[in-house]
Amino acid sequence: MRIERGGADELDESALLRRIVGGDRSAFQALYRAYFSRLARFLDRMTRDVPLIEEIINDTMLVVWQKADTFDGSCKLSTWIFGIAYRQGLKALRGADAPLEPQDDQCGDAAAEPEHAMAAHQLRQGVSRALDALPVEQRVVVSLTYYHGMAYQEIADTMGCPVNTVKTRMFHARQKLKGMLSDHMEEMQ
């Protein structure tokens, strides 16, 4: 069963979840594969630790397997799963004793001019460092908004906080990013 983003995916995901409630392992595998890369991107912005990301995804999906029957449909299935991942990520970060270290993004277009490629690489590194410097709650709000296309209400549901808290976190994140990125842009000139 193929899962794509859009209106039909919620129906397919709901069907998968009903099958998971019945103990269908192939449905669970399909849901796991459908969410793995999305959760990995989300958790990368949150933790910056690849082995930890895989552990958190496994813990998240174990909760989905064990608690599938508790999903009440009051939010989108993706919001429920991202909420579990967020809580598992916070729990893992509290238990981790290593500081967060930015990772170099491995991107590039071989056909691009070297100067443009270098400037784009530096910009990506600057944005990545700026995001890493944000507090976890602000970094999660930015990540869910810009990298996962979630609306503020979905983010509030995921993080278990009021919508106004999400808006406040986004406001402060944007202010901090604006300052950090303007400093970065001055360095590049």
Backbone as a printed PyTorch tensor [residue, N CA C, xyz], in Angstrom:
tensor([[[  0.8520,  -1.1720,   0.0000],
         [  0.0000,   0.0000,   0.0000],
         [  0.8950,   1.2310,   0.0000]],

        [[  0.8120,   2.0350,  -1.0220],
         [  1.6700,   3.2130,  -1.1810],
         [  1.0630,   4.3940,  -0.4390]],

        [[  1.9210,   5.1190,   0.2860],
         [  1.4580,   6.2790,   1.0320],
         [  2.1020,   7.5110,   0.4480]],

        [[  1.2860,   8.4610,   0.0200],
         [  1.7780,   9.7190,  -0.5140],
         [  1.2030,  10.8430,   0.3230]],

        [[  1.8400,  12.0010,   0.2220],
         [  1.3480,  13.1530,   0.9530],
         [  0.1560,  13.7270,   0.2130]],

        [[ -0.8390,  14.1300,   0.9530],
         [ -2.0410,  14.6970,   0.3560],
         [ -3.2570,  14.1320,   1.0350]],

        [[ -4.4300,  14.3130,   0.4380],
         [ -5.6740,  13.8830,   1.0460],
         [ -5.8120,  12.3780,   1.1520]],

        [[ -5.3890,  11.6530,   0.1410],
         [ -5.5650,  10.2050,   0.1400],
         [ -4.6460,   9.4960,   1.1200]],

        [[ -3.5210,  10.1240,   1.4820],
         [ -2.5860,   9.4470,   2.3830],
         [ -3.1690,   9.2280,   3.7570]],

        [[ -3.9870,  10.1470,   4.2480],
         [ -4.6000,   9.9700,   5.5610],
         [ -5.4990,   8.7450,   5.5670]],

        [[ -6.2150,   8.5130,   4.4550],
         [ -7.0660,   7.3330,   4.3650],
         [ -6.2140,   6.0750,   4.3740]],

        [[ -5.1470,   6.0540,   3.5790],
         [ -4.2540,   4.9010,   3.5400],
         [ -3.6000,   4.6780,   4.8960]],

        [[ -3.1580,   5.7640,   5.5420],
         [ -2.5290,   5.6400,   6.8490],
         [ -3.5290,   5.1440,   7.8820]],

        [[ -4.7600,   5.6130,   7.8090],
         [ -5.7890,   5.1570,   8.7400],
         [ -6.0530,   3.6670,   8.5450]],

        [[ -6.0800,   3.2330,   7.2900],
         [ -6.2700,   1.8110,   7.0060],
         [ -5.0930,   1.0010,   7.5580]],

        [[ -3.8870,   1.5190,   7.3780],
         [ -2.7110,   0.8410,   7.9340],
         [ -2.8090,   0.7520,   9.4470]],

        [[ -3.2130,   1.8500,  10.0860],
         [ -3.3020,   1.8550,  11.5410],
         [ -4.3380,   0.8450,  12.0290]],

        [[ -5.4770,   0.7620,  11.3360],
         [ -6.4910,  -0.2330,  11.7260],
         [ -5.9090,  -1.6460,  11.6180]],

        [[ -5.1310,  -1.8850,  10.5750],
         [ -4.5020,  -3.1930,  10.4220],
         [ -3.4540,  -3.4320,  11.5040]],

        [[ -2.7490,  -2.3660,  11.8980],
         [ -1.7490,  -2.4940,  12.9640],
         [ -2.4330,  -2.8580,  14.2770]],

        [[ -3.5720,  -2.2170,  14.5460],
         [ -4.3390,  -2.5460,  15.7590],
         [ -4.6490,  -4.0450,  15.7780]],

        [[ -4.8950,  -4.6110,  14.6130],
         [ -5.1670,  -6.0410,  14.5030],
         [ -3.9190,  -6.9120,  14.5260]],

        [[ -2.7440,  -6.2960,  14.6530],
         [ -1.4990,  -7.0510,  14.7490],
         [ -0.8310,  -7.3420,  13.4160]],

        [[ -1.2020,  -6.6400,  12.3650],
         [ -0.6470,  -6.8580,  11.0270],
         [  0.7530,  -6.2440,  10.9300]],

        [[  1.7620,  -7.1120,  10.9100],
         [  3.1570,  -6.6440,  10.8630],
         [  3.5150,  -6.0030,   9.5260]],

        [[  2.9290,  -6.4770,   8.4320],
         [  3.2440,  -5.8750,   7.1300],
         [  2.7080,  -4.4450,   7.0550]],

        [[  1.5730,  -4.1840,   7.6730],
         [  1.0410,  -2.8150,   7.7290],
         [  1.9700,  -1.9320,   8.5580]],

        [[  2.4820,  -2.4920,   9.6480],
         [  3.4170,  -1.7420,  10.4880],
         [  4.6880,  -1.4250,   9.7100]],

        [[  5.1950,  -2.4010,   8.9650],
         [  6.3970,  -2.1660,   8.1540],
         [  6.1570,  -1.0650,   7.1300]],

        [[  4.9880,  -1.0660,   6.5160],
         [  4.6600,  -0.0370,   5.5210],
         [  4.6000,   1.3380,   6.1800]],

        [[  3.9950,   1.4350,   7.3540],
         [  3.9190,   2.7210,   8.0580],
         [  5.3100,   3.1650,   8.5050]],

        [[  6.1060,   2.2190,   8.9800],
         [  7.4760,   2.5170,   9.4020],
         [  8.2720,   3.0980,   8.2370]],

        [[  8.2040,   2.4390,   7.0900],
         [  8.9340,   2.9300,   5.9060],
         [  8.4140,   4.2960,   5.4660]],

        [[  7.1190,   4.5050,   5.5630],
         [  6.5330,   5.7800,   5.1400],
         [  6.9850,   6.9360,   6.0240]],

        [[  7.2380,   6.6670,   7.2850],
         [  7.5850,   7.7400,   8.2230],
         [  9.0700,   7.8490,   8.5260]],

        [[  9.8500,   6.8360,   8.2140],
         [ 11.2540,   6.8390,   8.6240],
         [ 11.9940,   8.0950,   8.1770]],

        [[ 11.9700,   8.4180,   6.8850],
         [ 12.7550,   9.5570,   6.4060],
         [ 12.1990,  10.8820,   6.9290]],

        [[ 10.8810,  10.9970,   7.0350],
         [ 10.2930,  12.2390,   7.5730],
         [ 10.7020,  12.4430,   9.0300]],

        [[ 10.6320,  11.3730,   9.8200],
         [ 11.0330,  11.4720,  11.2270],
         [ 12.5380,  11.7040,  11.3490]],

        [[ 13.3180,  11.0890,  10.4710],
         [ 14.7730,  11.2710,  10.5130],
         [ 15.1390,  12.7300,  10.2610]],

        [[ 14.5010,  13.3600,   9.2650],
         [ 14.7850,  14.7750,   8.9980],
         [ 14.3800,  15.6400,  10.1940]],

        [[ 13.2160,  15.3750,  10.7460],
         [ 12.7350,  16.1310,  11.9010],
         [ 13.6840,  15.9620,  13.0870]],

        [[ 14.0440,  14.7420,  13.4050],
         [ 14.8840,  14.4800,  14.5710],
         [ 16.3260,  14.9170,  14.3620]],

        [[ 16.7730,  14.9830,  13.1060],
         [ 18.1200,  15.4880,  12.8270],
         [ 18.2310,  16.9380,  13.2710]],

        [[ 17.2040,  17.7220,  12.9740],
         [ 17.2110,  19.1200,  13.3940],
         [ 17.1370,  19.2400,  14.9160]],

        [[ 16.5570,  18.2500,  15.5370],
         [ 16.3710,  18.3010,  16.9910],
         [ 17.6040,  17.8000,  17.7360]],

        [[ 18.2380,  16.7190,  17.2460],
         [ 19.3020,  16.0710,  18.0250],
         [ 20.6940,  16.1590,  17.4170]],

        [[ 20.7930,  16.1350,  16.0870],
         [ 22.0820,  16.1480,  15.3770],
         [ 22.9550,  14.9470,  15.7470]],

        [[ 22.3480,  13.7920,  15.9850],
         [ 23.0810,  12.6030,  16.3930],
         [ 22.4560,  11.3980,  15.6820]],

        [[ 23.0820,  10.9160,  14.6000],
         [ 22.4910,   9.8840,  13.7530],
         [ 22.1410,   8.6100,  14.5240]],

        [[ 23.0480,   8.0410,  15.3140],
         [ 22.6500,   6.8290,  16.0540],
         [ 21.4700,   7.0880,  17.0040]],

        [[ 21.4400,   8.2580,  17.6030],
         [ 20.3420,   8.6070,  18.4970],
         [ 19.0410,   8.7600,  17.7120]],

        [[ 19.1220,   9.3170,  16.5230],
         [ 17.9380,   9.4900,  15.6750],
         [ 17.3130,   8.1360,  15.3750]],

        [[ 18.1270,   7.1740,  14.9870],
         [ 17.6050,   5.8420,  14.6780],
         [ 16.9690,   5.2030,  15.9010]],

        [[ 17.5890,   5.4000,  17.0540],
         [ 17.0360,   4.8590,  18.2970],
         [ 15.6870,   5.5120,  18.6240]],

        [[ 15.6070,   6.8260,  18.4590],
         [ 14.3600,   7.5460,  18.7430],
         [ 13.2610,   7.1090,  17.7750]],

        [[ 13.5970,   6.9350,  16.5020],
         [ 12.5960,   6.4780,  15.5260],
         [ 12.0930,   5.0910,  15.9200]],

        [[ 13.0040,   4.2180,  16.2900],
         [ 12.5880,   2.8740,  16.7050],
         [ 11.7070,   2.9310,  17.9490]],

        [[ 12.0840,   3.7650,  18.9190],
         [ 11.2630,   3.9210,  20.1210],
         [  9.8920,   4.4940,  19.7720]],

        [[  9.8800,   5.4700,  18.8640],
         [  8.6250,   6.0920,  18.4330],
         [  7.7070,   5.0630,  17.7850]],

        [[  8.2580,   4.3110,  16.8710],
         [  7.4330,   3.3500,  16.1530],
         [  7.0170,   2.1830,  17.0440]],

        [[  7.8050,   1.8720,  18.0540],
         [  7.3890,   0.8650,  19.0310],
         [  6.1520,   1.3520,  19.7810]],

        [[  6.1470,   2.6260,  20.1530],
         [  4.9740,   3.2010,  20.8130],
         [  3.7670,   3.1500,  19.8630]],

        [[  3.9830,   3.4770,  18.5880],
         [  2.8950,   3.4120,  17.6090],
         [  2.3440,   1.9890,  17.5530]],

        [[  3.2190,   0.9970,  17.5050],
         [  2.8000,  -0.4070,  17.4570],
         [  1.9960,  -0.7660,  18.7130]],

        [[  2.5300,  -0.3730,  19.8690],
         [  1.9010,  -0.7650,  21.1320],
         [  0.6330,   0.0240,  21.4340]],

        [[  0.5540,   1.2650,  20.9910],
         [ -0.5560,   2.1430,  21.3540],
         [ -1.4640,   2.4960,  20.1790]],

        [[ -1.3690,   1.7750,  19.0890],
         [ -2.1680,   2.0890,  17.9030],
         [ -3.6540,   2.1550,  18.2290]],

        [[ -4.0920,   1.3310,  19.1540],
         [ -5.5120,   1.3070,  19.5010],
         [ -5.9520,   2.5320,  20.3070]],

        [[ -4.9960,   3.3310,  20.7760],
         [ -5.3580,   4.5260,  21.5520],
         [ -5.5140,   5.7670,  20.6830]],

        [[ -5.1300,   5.6750,  19.4040],
         [ -5.2750,   6.8260,  18.5080],
         [ -6.7670,   7.0840,  18.3210]],

        [[ -7.2050,   8.2990,  18.7010],
         [ -8.6450,   8.5960,  18.7020],
         [ -9.1070,   9.4160,  17.5030]],

        [[ -8.1990,   9.7840,  16.6140],
         [ -8.5850,  10.5240,  15.4240],
         [ -8.8650,  11.9940,  15.6570]],

        [[ -8.5440,  12.5160,  16.8410],
         [ -8.7880,  13.9370,  17.1250],
         [ -7.7950,  14.8460,  16.4060]],

        [[ -6.7430,  14.2660,  15.8550],
         [ -5.7670,  15.0010,  15.0520],
         [ -5.3500,  14.0890,  13.9090]],

        [[ -4.5300,  14.6200,  13.0030],
         [ -4.0270,  13.7960,  11.9150],
         [ -3.0930,  12.7290,  12.4840]],

        [[ -3.0270,  11.5970,  11.8320],
         [ -2.1370,  10.5260,  12.2740],
         [ -0.6880,  11.0060,  12.2950]],

        [[ -0.3070,  11.8010,  11.3020],
         [  1.0670,  12.3080,  11.2560],
         [  1.3670,  13.1890,  12.4680]],

        [[  0.3920,  13.9700,  12.9040],
         [  0.5780,  14.8100,  14.0880],
         [  0.7920,  13.9460,  15.3180]],

        [[  0.0290,  12.8760,  15.4350],
         [  0.1560,  11.9530,  16.5690],
         [  1.5450,  11.3150,  16.5710]],

        [[  2.0010,  10.8510,  15.4030],
         [  3.3010,  10.1880,  15.3200],
         [  4.4360,  11.1850,  15.5790]],

        [[  4.3480,  12.3860,  15.0040],
         [  5.3790,  13.3940,  15.2600],
         [  5.3830,  13.8050,  16.7350]],

        [[  4.2250,  13.8310,  17.3700],
         [  4.1480,  14.1410,  18.7970],
         [  4.8780,  13.0930,  19.6210]],

        [[  4.6890,  11.8420,  19.2720],
         [  5.4020,  10.7650,  19.9670],
         [  6.9040,  10.9220,  19.7520]],

        [[  7.3000,  11.2050,  18.5070],
         [  8.7270,  11.3800,  18.2010],
         [  9.3100,  12.5640,  18.9660]],

        [[  8.5450,  13.6450,  19.0520],
         [  9.0130,  14.8260,  19.7860],
         [  9.2590,  14.4770,  21.2550]],

        [[  8.2980,  13.8040,  21.8770],
         [  8.4600,  13.4420,  23.2930],
         [  9.5990,  12.4460,  23.4880]],

        [[  9.7350,  11.4900,  22.5770],
         [ 10.8460,  10.5370,  22.6620],
         [ 12.1860,  11.2600,  22.4680]],

        [[ 12.2040,  12.2430,  21.5650],
         [ 13.4240,  13.0200,  21.3280],
         [ 13.8270,  13.8340,  22.5500]],

        [[ 12.8390,  14.4800,  23.1820],
         [ 13.1440,  15.2340,  24.4030],
         [ 13.6740,  14.3160,  25.4960]],

        [[ 13.0590,  13.1510,  25.6220],
         [ 13.5000,  12.1840,  26.6290],
         [ 14.9370,  11.7430,  26.3470]],

        [[ 15.2510,  11.4960,  25.0910],
         [ 16.6020,  11.0800,  24.7150],
         [ 17.6110,  12.2010,  24.9480]],

        [[ 17.2200,  13.4430,  24.6400],
         [ 18.1330,  14.5740,  24.8550],
         [ 18.4080,  14.7920,  26.3380]],

        [[ 17.4040,  14.5840,  27.1590],
         [ 17.6270,  14.7210,  28.6120],
         [ 18.6150,  13.6830,  29.1030]],

        [[ 18.5960,  12.5000,  28.4830],
         [ 19.4930,  11.4270,  28.8850],
         [ 20.8680,  11.5120,  28.2570]],

        [[ 21.0030,  12.2970,  27.2030],
         [ 22.2930,  12.4160,  26.5110],
         [ 23.1830,  13.3990,  27.2550]],

        [[ 24.4560,  13.0650,  27.3230],
         [ 25.3790,  13.9690,  28.0050],
         [ 26.3390,  14.6620,  27.0480]],

        [[ 26.2490,  14.3430,  25.7590],
         [ 27.1430,  14.9620,  24.7720],
         [ 26.5140,  16.2500,  24.2510]],

        [[ 27.3290,  17.2920,  24.0390],
         [ 26.7820,  18.5260,  23.4700],
         [ 26.3910,  18.3200,  22.0090]],

        [[ 25.4610,  19.1370,  21.5510],
         [ 25.0540,  19.0790,  20.1590],
         [ 26.1430,  19.6930,  19.2980]],

        [[ 26.5190,  18.9920,  18.2360],
         [ 27.5310,  19.5080,  17.3220],
         [ 26.9270,  19.6090,  15.9360]],

        [[ 27.1170,  20.7520,  15.2670],
         [ 26.5690,  20.8640,  13.9190],
         [ 27.2720,  19.9080,  12.9600]],

        [[ 26.4940,  19.4050,  11.9930],
         [ 27.0600,  18.5430,  10.9690],
         [ 27.1080,  19.3190,   9.6650]],

        [[ 28.1410,  19.0540,   8.8780],
         [ 28.2160,  19.6760,   7.5600],
         [ 27.2000,  19.0150,   6.6540]],

        [[ 26.4190,  19.8160,   5.9630],
         [ 25.4690,  19.2800,   4.9920],
         [ 26.2460,  18.8350,   3.7700]],

        [[ 25.8890,  17.6930,   3.2320],
         [ 26.5560,  17.1480,   2.0620],
         [ 25.6900,  17.4170,   0.8390]],

        [[ 25.7410,  18.6150,   0.3200],
         [ 24.9460,  18.9690,  -0.8470],
         [ 25.8490,  19.6260,  -1.8700]],

        [[ 25.3940,  19.6830,  -3.0790],
         [ 26.1500,  20.3910,  -4.0930],
         [ 25.7000,  19.9870,  -5.4770]],

        [[ 25.8400,  20.8830,  -6.3940],
         [ 25.4840,  20.6320,  -7.7750],
         [ 26.7650,  20.7180,  -8.5830]],

        [[ 27.1510,  19.6060,  -9.1870],
         [ 28.4260,  19.5640,  -9.9120],
         [ 28.4490,  20.5300, -11.0820]],

        [[ 27.2760,  20.8340, -11.6320],
         [ 27.2220,  21.7230, -12.7840],
         [ 27.2670,  23.1990, -12.3830]],

        [[ 27.1240,  23.4970, -11.1090],
         [ 27.0910,  24.8930, -10.6720],
         [ 28.4860,  25.5030, -10.7100]],

        [[ 28.5220,  26.8140, -10.8610],
         [ 29.7850,  27.5270, -10.8090],
         [ 30.3980,  27.3350,  -9.4190]],

        [[ 31.7160,  27.1930,  -9.3330],
         [ 32.3510,  26.9710,  -8.0330],
         [ 32.0270,  28.0730,  -7.0070]],

        [[ 31.9880,  29.3310,  -7.4680],
         [ 31.6990,  30.4150,  -6.5320],
         [ 30.2890,  30.3030,  -5.9700]],

        [[ 29.3270,  29.9700,  -6.8420],
         [ 27.9350,  29.8190,  -6.3980],
         [ 27.7910,  28.6120,  -5.4820]],

        [[ 28.4680,  27.5330,  -5.8380],
         [ 28.4090,  26.3180,  -5.0190],
         [ 28.9920,  26.5920,  -3.6350]],

        [[ 30.1040,  27.3160,  -3.6010],
         [ 30.7340,  27.6350,  -2.3220],
         [ 29.8460,  28.5590,  -1.4940]],

        [[ 29.2720,  29.5660,  -2.1250],
         [ 28.3850,  30.4880,  -1.4090],
         [ 27.1590,  29.7500,  -0.8870]],

        [[ 26.5840,  28.8670,  -1.6920],
         [ 25.4160,  28.0950,  -1.2500],
         [ 25.7860,  27.1770,  -0.0930]],

        [[ 26.9540,  26.5600,  -0.1800],
         [ 27.4210,  25.6830,   0.8980],
         [ 27.6210,  26.4800,   2.1850]],

        [[ 28.2360,  27.6340,   2.0770],
         [ 28.4500,  28.4810,   3.2580],
         [ 27.1210,  28.9400,   3.8560]],

        [[ 26.1690,  29.2750,   3.0100],
         [ 24.8620,  29.6890,   3.4910],
         [ 24.1670,  28.5420,   4.2210]],

        [[ 24.2110,  27.3330,   3.6350],
         [ 23.6100,  26.1680,   4.2990],
         [ 24.2600,  25.9180,   5.6490]],

        [[ 25.5870,  26.0370,   5.6880],
         [ 26.2930,  25.8420,   6.9630],
         [ 25.8910,  26.9150,   7.9680]],

        [[ 25.7710,  28.1470,   7.5140],
         [ 25.3670,  29.2380,   8.4010],
         [ 23.9640,  29.0330,   8.9460]],

        [[ 23.0420,  28.6340,   8.0810],
         [ 21.6690,  28.3710,   8.5300],
         [ 21.6570,  27.2010,   9.5050]],

        [[ 22.4070,  26.1610,   9.1870],
         [ 22.4680,  24.9910,  10.0620],
         [ 23.0240,  25.3570,  11.4430]],

        [[ 24.1100,  26.1380,  11.4620],
         [ 24.6860,  26.5700,  12.7490],
         [ 23.7120,  27.4500,  13.5180]],

        [[ 23.0160,  28.3370,  12.8000],
         [ 22.0460,  29.2150,  13.4590],
         [ 20.9030,  28.4010,  14.0520]],

        [[ 20.3960,  27.4340,  13.3060],
         [ 19.3270,  26.5840,  13.8350],
         [ 19.8040,  25.7860,  15.0450]],

        [[ 21.0280,  25.2810,  14.9740],
         [ 21.5740,  24.5140,  16.1010],
         [ 21.7260,  25.3600,  17.3560]],

        [[ 21.9040,  26.6630,  17.1770],
         [ 22.0950,  27.5590,  18.3240],
         [ 20.7710,  27.8860,  19.0210]],

        [[ 19.6580,  27.6060,  18.3700],
         [ 18.3530,  27.8870,  18.9880],
         [ 18.0600,  26.8860,  20.0960]],

        [[ 17.2800,  27.2940,  21.1010],
         [ 16.8100,  26.3180,  22.0880],
         [ 15.9750,  25.2350,  21.3860]],

        [[ 15.9360,  24.0440,  21.9440],
         [ 15.2780,  22.9080,  21.3170],
         [ 13.8410,  23.2210,  20.9170]],

        [[ 13.0700,  23.8580,  21.7900],
         [ 11.6590,  24.1270,  21.4880],
         [ 11.5100,  25.0360,  20.2670]],

        [[ 12.3720,  26.0410,  20.1470],
         [ 12.3210,  26.9450,  18.9970],
         [ 12.7880,  26.2250,  17.7360]],

        [[ 13.8360,  25.4110,  17.8600],
         [ 14.3540,  24.6660,  16.7150],
         [ 13.2920,  23.6990,  16.1880]],

        [[ 12.5450,  23.0680,  17.0900],
         [ 11.4950,  22.1320,  16.6790],
         [ 10.3810,  22.8650,  15.9480]],

        [[  9.9770,  24.0270,  16.4470],
         [  8.9140,  24.8020,  15.7870],
         [  9.3470,  25.1940,  14.3780]],

        [[ 10.5610,  25.6710,  14.2260],
         [ 11.0620,  26.0640,  12.8990],
         [ 11.1150,  24.8460,  11.9850]],

        [[ 11.6300,  23.7420,  12.4920],
         [ 11.7510,  22.5310,  11.6910],
         [ 10.3880,  22.0180,  11.2290]],

        [[  9.4320,  21.9440,  12.1430],
         [  8.1060,  21.4430,  11.7720],
         [  7.4040,  22.3810,  10.8000]],

        [[  7.6460,  23.6860,  10.9230],
         [  7.0070,  24.6510,  10.0290],
         [  7.6340,  24.6080,   8.6390]],

        [[  8.9420,  24.7790,   8.5620],
         [  9.5960,  24.9660,   7.2780],
         [ 10.0630,  23.6860,   6.5980]],

        [[ 10.3640,  22.6580,   7.3640],
         [ 10.8480,  21.4220,   6.7600],
         [  9.7750,  20.3590,   6.6320]],

        [[  8.6880,  20.4870,   7.3980],
         [  7.6320,  19.4780,   7.3760],
         [  6.2720,  20.0570,   7.0240]],

        [[  6.2000,  21.3680,   6.8010],
         [  4.9820,  21.9970,   6.3240],
         [  3.7980,  21.9380,   7.2730]],

        [[  4.0530,  21.8550,   8.5580],
         [  2.9540,  21.7820,   9.5190],
         [  2.4330,  23.1720,   9.8580]],

        [[  1.1380,  23.2520,  10.0870],
         [  0.5030,  24.4860,  10.5350],
         [  0.7170,  24.6260,  12.0460]],

        [[  0.5290,  25.8390,  12.5540],
         [  0.7480,  26.0750,  13.9800],
         [ -0.1140,  25.1770,  14.8590]],

        [[ -1.3570,  24.9240,  14.4720],
         [ -2.2260,  24.0590,  15.2820],
         [ -1.6680,  22.6400,  15.3400]],

        [[ -1.1740,  22.1370,  14.2120],
         [ -0.5750,  20.8030,  14.2020],
         [  0.6720,  20.7550,  15.0790]],

        [[  1.4690,  21.8150,  15.0240],
         [  2.6800,  21.8730,  15.8520],
         [  2.2950,  21.9070,  17.3240]],

        [[  1.2720,  22.6880,  17.6590],
         [  0.8000,  22.7550,  19.0440],
         [  0.3480,  21.3650,  19.5050]],

        [[ -0.3710,  20.6580,  18.6550],
         [ -0.8110,  19.3000,  18.9960],
         [  0.3880,  18.3750,  19.1650]],

        [[  1.3620,  18.5040,  18.2830],
         [  2.5600,  17.6650,  18.3400],
         [  3.3520,  17.9170,  19.6180]],

        [[  3.5170,  19.1860,  19.9700],
         [  4.3460,  19.5510,  21.1120],
         [  3.5670,  19.5820,  22.4220]],

        [[  2.2490,  19.4690,  22.3450],
         [  1.4410,  19.4720,  23.5590],
         [  1.4300,  20.8190,  24.2580]],

        [[  1.2990,  21.8900,  23.4810],
         [  1.2820,  23.2300,  24.0500],
         [  0.2440,  24.0700,  23.2980]],

        [[ -0.1250,  25.2350,  23.8320],
         [ -1.0890,  26.0920,  23.1300],
         [ -0.4990,  26.6770,  21.8420]],

        [[ -1.3820,  27.0230,  20.9100],
         [ -0.9750,  27.6140,  19.6400],
         [ -0.1900,  28.9030,  19.8810]],

        [[ -0.6230,  29.7100,  20.8550],
         [  0.0860,  30.9660,  21.1370],
         [  1.5240,  30.7180,  21.5870]],

        [[  1.7760,  29.6020,  22.2590],
         [  3.1470,  29.2620,  22.6500],
         [  3.9760,  28.9650,  21.4030]],

        [[  3.3800,  28.2650,  20.4460],
         [  4.0700,  27.9830,  19.1840],
         [  4.3990,  29.2880,  18.4770]],

        [[  3.4300,  30.1990,  18.4230],
         [  3.6460,  31.4880,  17.7630],
         [  4.7560,  32.2760,  18.4590]],

        [[  4.7580,  32.2430,  19.7750],
         [  5.7960,  32.9520,  20.5340],
         [  7.1680,  32.3450,  20.2680]],

        [[  7.2380,  31.0270,  20.2650],
         [  8.5200,  30.3650,  19.9890],
         [  9.0090,  30.6950,  18.5810]],

        [[  8.0890,  30.7310,  17.6230],
         [  8.4620,  31.0700,  16.2450],
         [  8.9510,  32.5110,  16.1680]],

        [[  8.2600,  33.4250,  16.8480],
         [  8.6640,  34.8310,  16.8460],
         [ 10.0970,  34.9690,  17.3730]],

        [[ 10.3700,  34.3560,  18.5230],
         [ 11.7040,  34.4630,  19.1140],
         [ 12.7550,  33.7660,  18.2530]],

        [[ 12.3850,  32.6350,  17.6540],
         [ 13.3250,  31.9350,  16.7710],
         [ 13.6800,  32.7970,  15.5660]],

        [[ 12.6750,  33.4260,  14.9780],
         [ 12.9300,  34.2800,  13.8090],
         [ 13.8200,  35.4570,  14.1850]],

        [[ 13.5710,  36.0450,  15.3460],
         [ 14.4000,  37.1730,  15.7800],
         [ 15.8580,  36.7470,  15.9610]],

        [[ 16.0510,  35.6110,  16.6160],
         [ 17.4160,  35.1150,  16.8290],
         [ 18.0780,  34.7400,  15.5020]],

        [[ 17.3300,  34.0590,  14.6350],
         [ 17.8840,  33.6700,  13.3360],
         [ 18.2400,  34.8900,  12.5020]],

        [[ 17.3890,  35.9020,  12.5460],
         [ 17.6490,  37.1330,  11.7950],
         [ 18.9800,  37.7440,  12.2290]],

        [[ 19.1910,  37.8220,  13.5360],
         [ 20.4440,  38.3790,  14.0490],
         [ 21.6440,  37.5230,  13.6830]],

        [[ 21.5160,  36.2140,  13.8760],
         [ 22.6430,  35.3230,  13.5910],
         [ 22.9570,  35.2740,  12.0940]],

        [[ 21.9180,  35.2420,  11.2630],
         [ 22.1570,  35.1470,   9.8290],
         [ 22.6370,  36.4650,   9.2320]],

        [[ 22.2220,  37.5870,   9.7990],
         [ 22.7470,  38.8620,   9.2940],
         [ 24.2310,  38.9660,   9.6210]],

        [[ 24.6470,  38.4660,  10.7950],
         [ 26.0690,  38.4240,  11.1290],
         [ 26.8070,  37.5220,  10.1390]],

        [[ 26.2170,  36.3890,   9.8140],
         [ 26.8270,  35.4390,   8.8780],
         [ 26.9670,  36.0770,   7.4840]],

        [[ 25.9390,  36.7890,   7.0430],
         [ 25.9720,  37.4040,   5.7140],
         [ 27.0650,  38.4840,   5.6530]],

        [[ 27.2560,  39.2120,   6.7480],
         [ 28.3130,  40.2140,   6.7930],
         [ 29.6760,  39.5610,   6.6950]],

        [[ 29.8320,  38.3910,   7.3430],
         [ 31.1200,  37.6660,   7.2860],
         [ 31.4280,  37.2120,   5.8680]],

        [[ 30.3750,  36.8370,   5.1140],
         [ 30.5740,  36.3190,   3.7570],
         [ 30.9380,  37.4290,   2.7680]],

        [[ 30.6400,  38.6650,   3.0680],
         [ 30.9100,  39.7590,   2.1270],
         [ 32.3080,  40.2880,   2.2450]]])
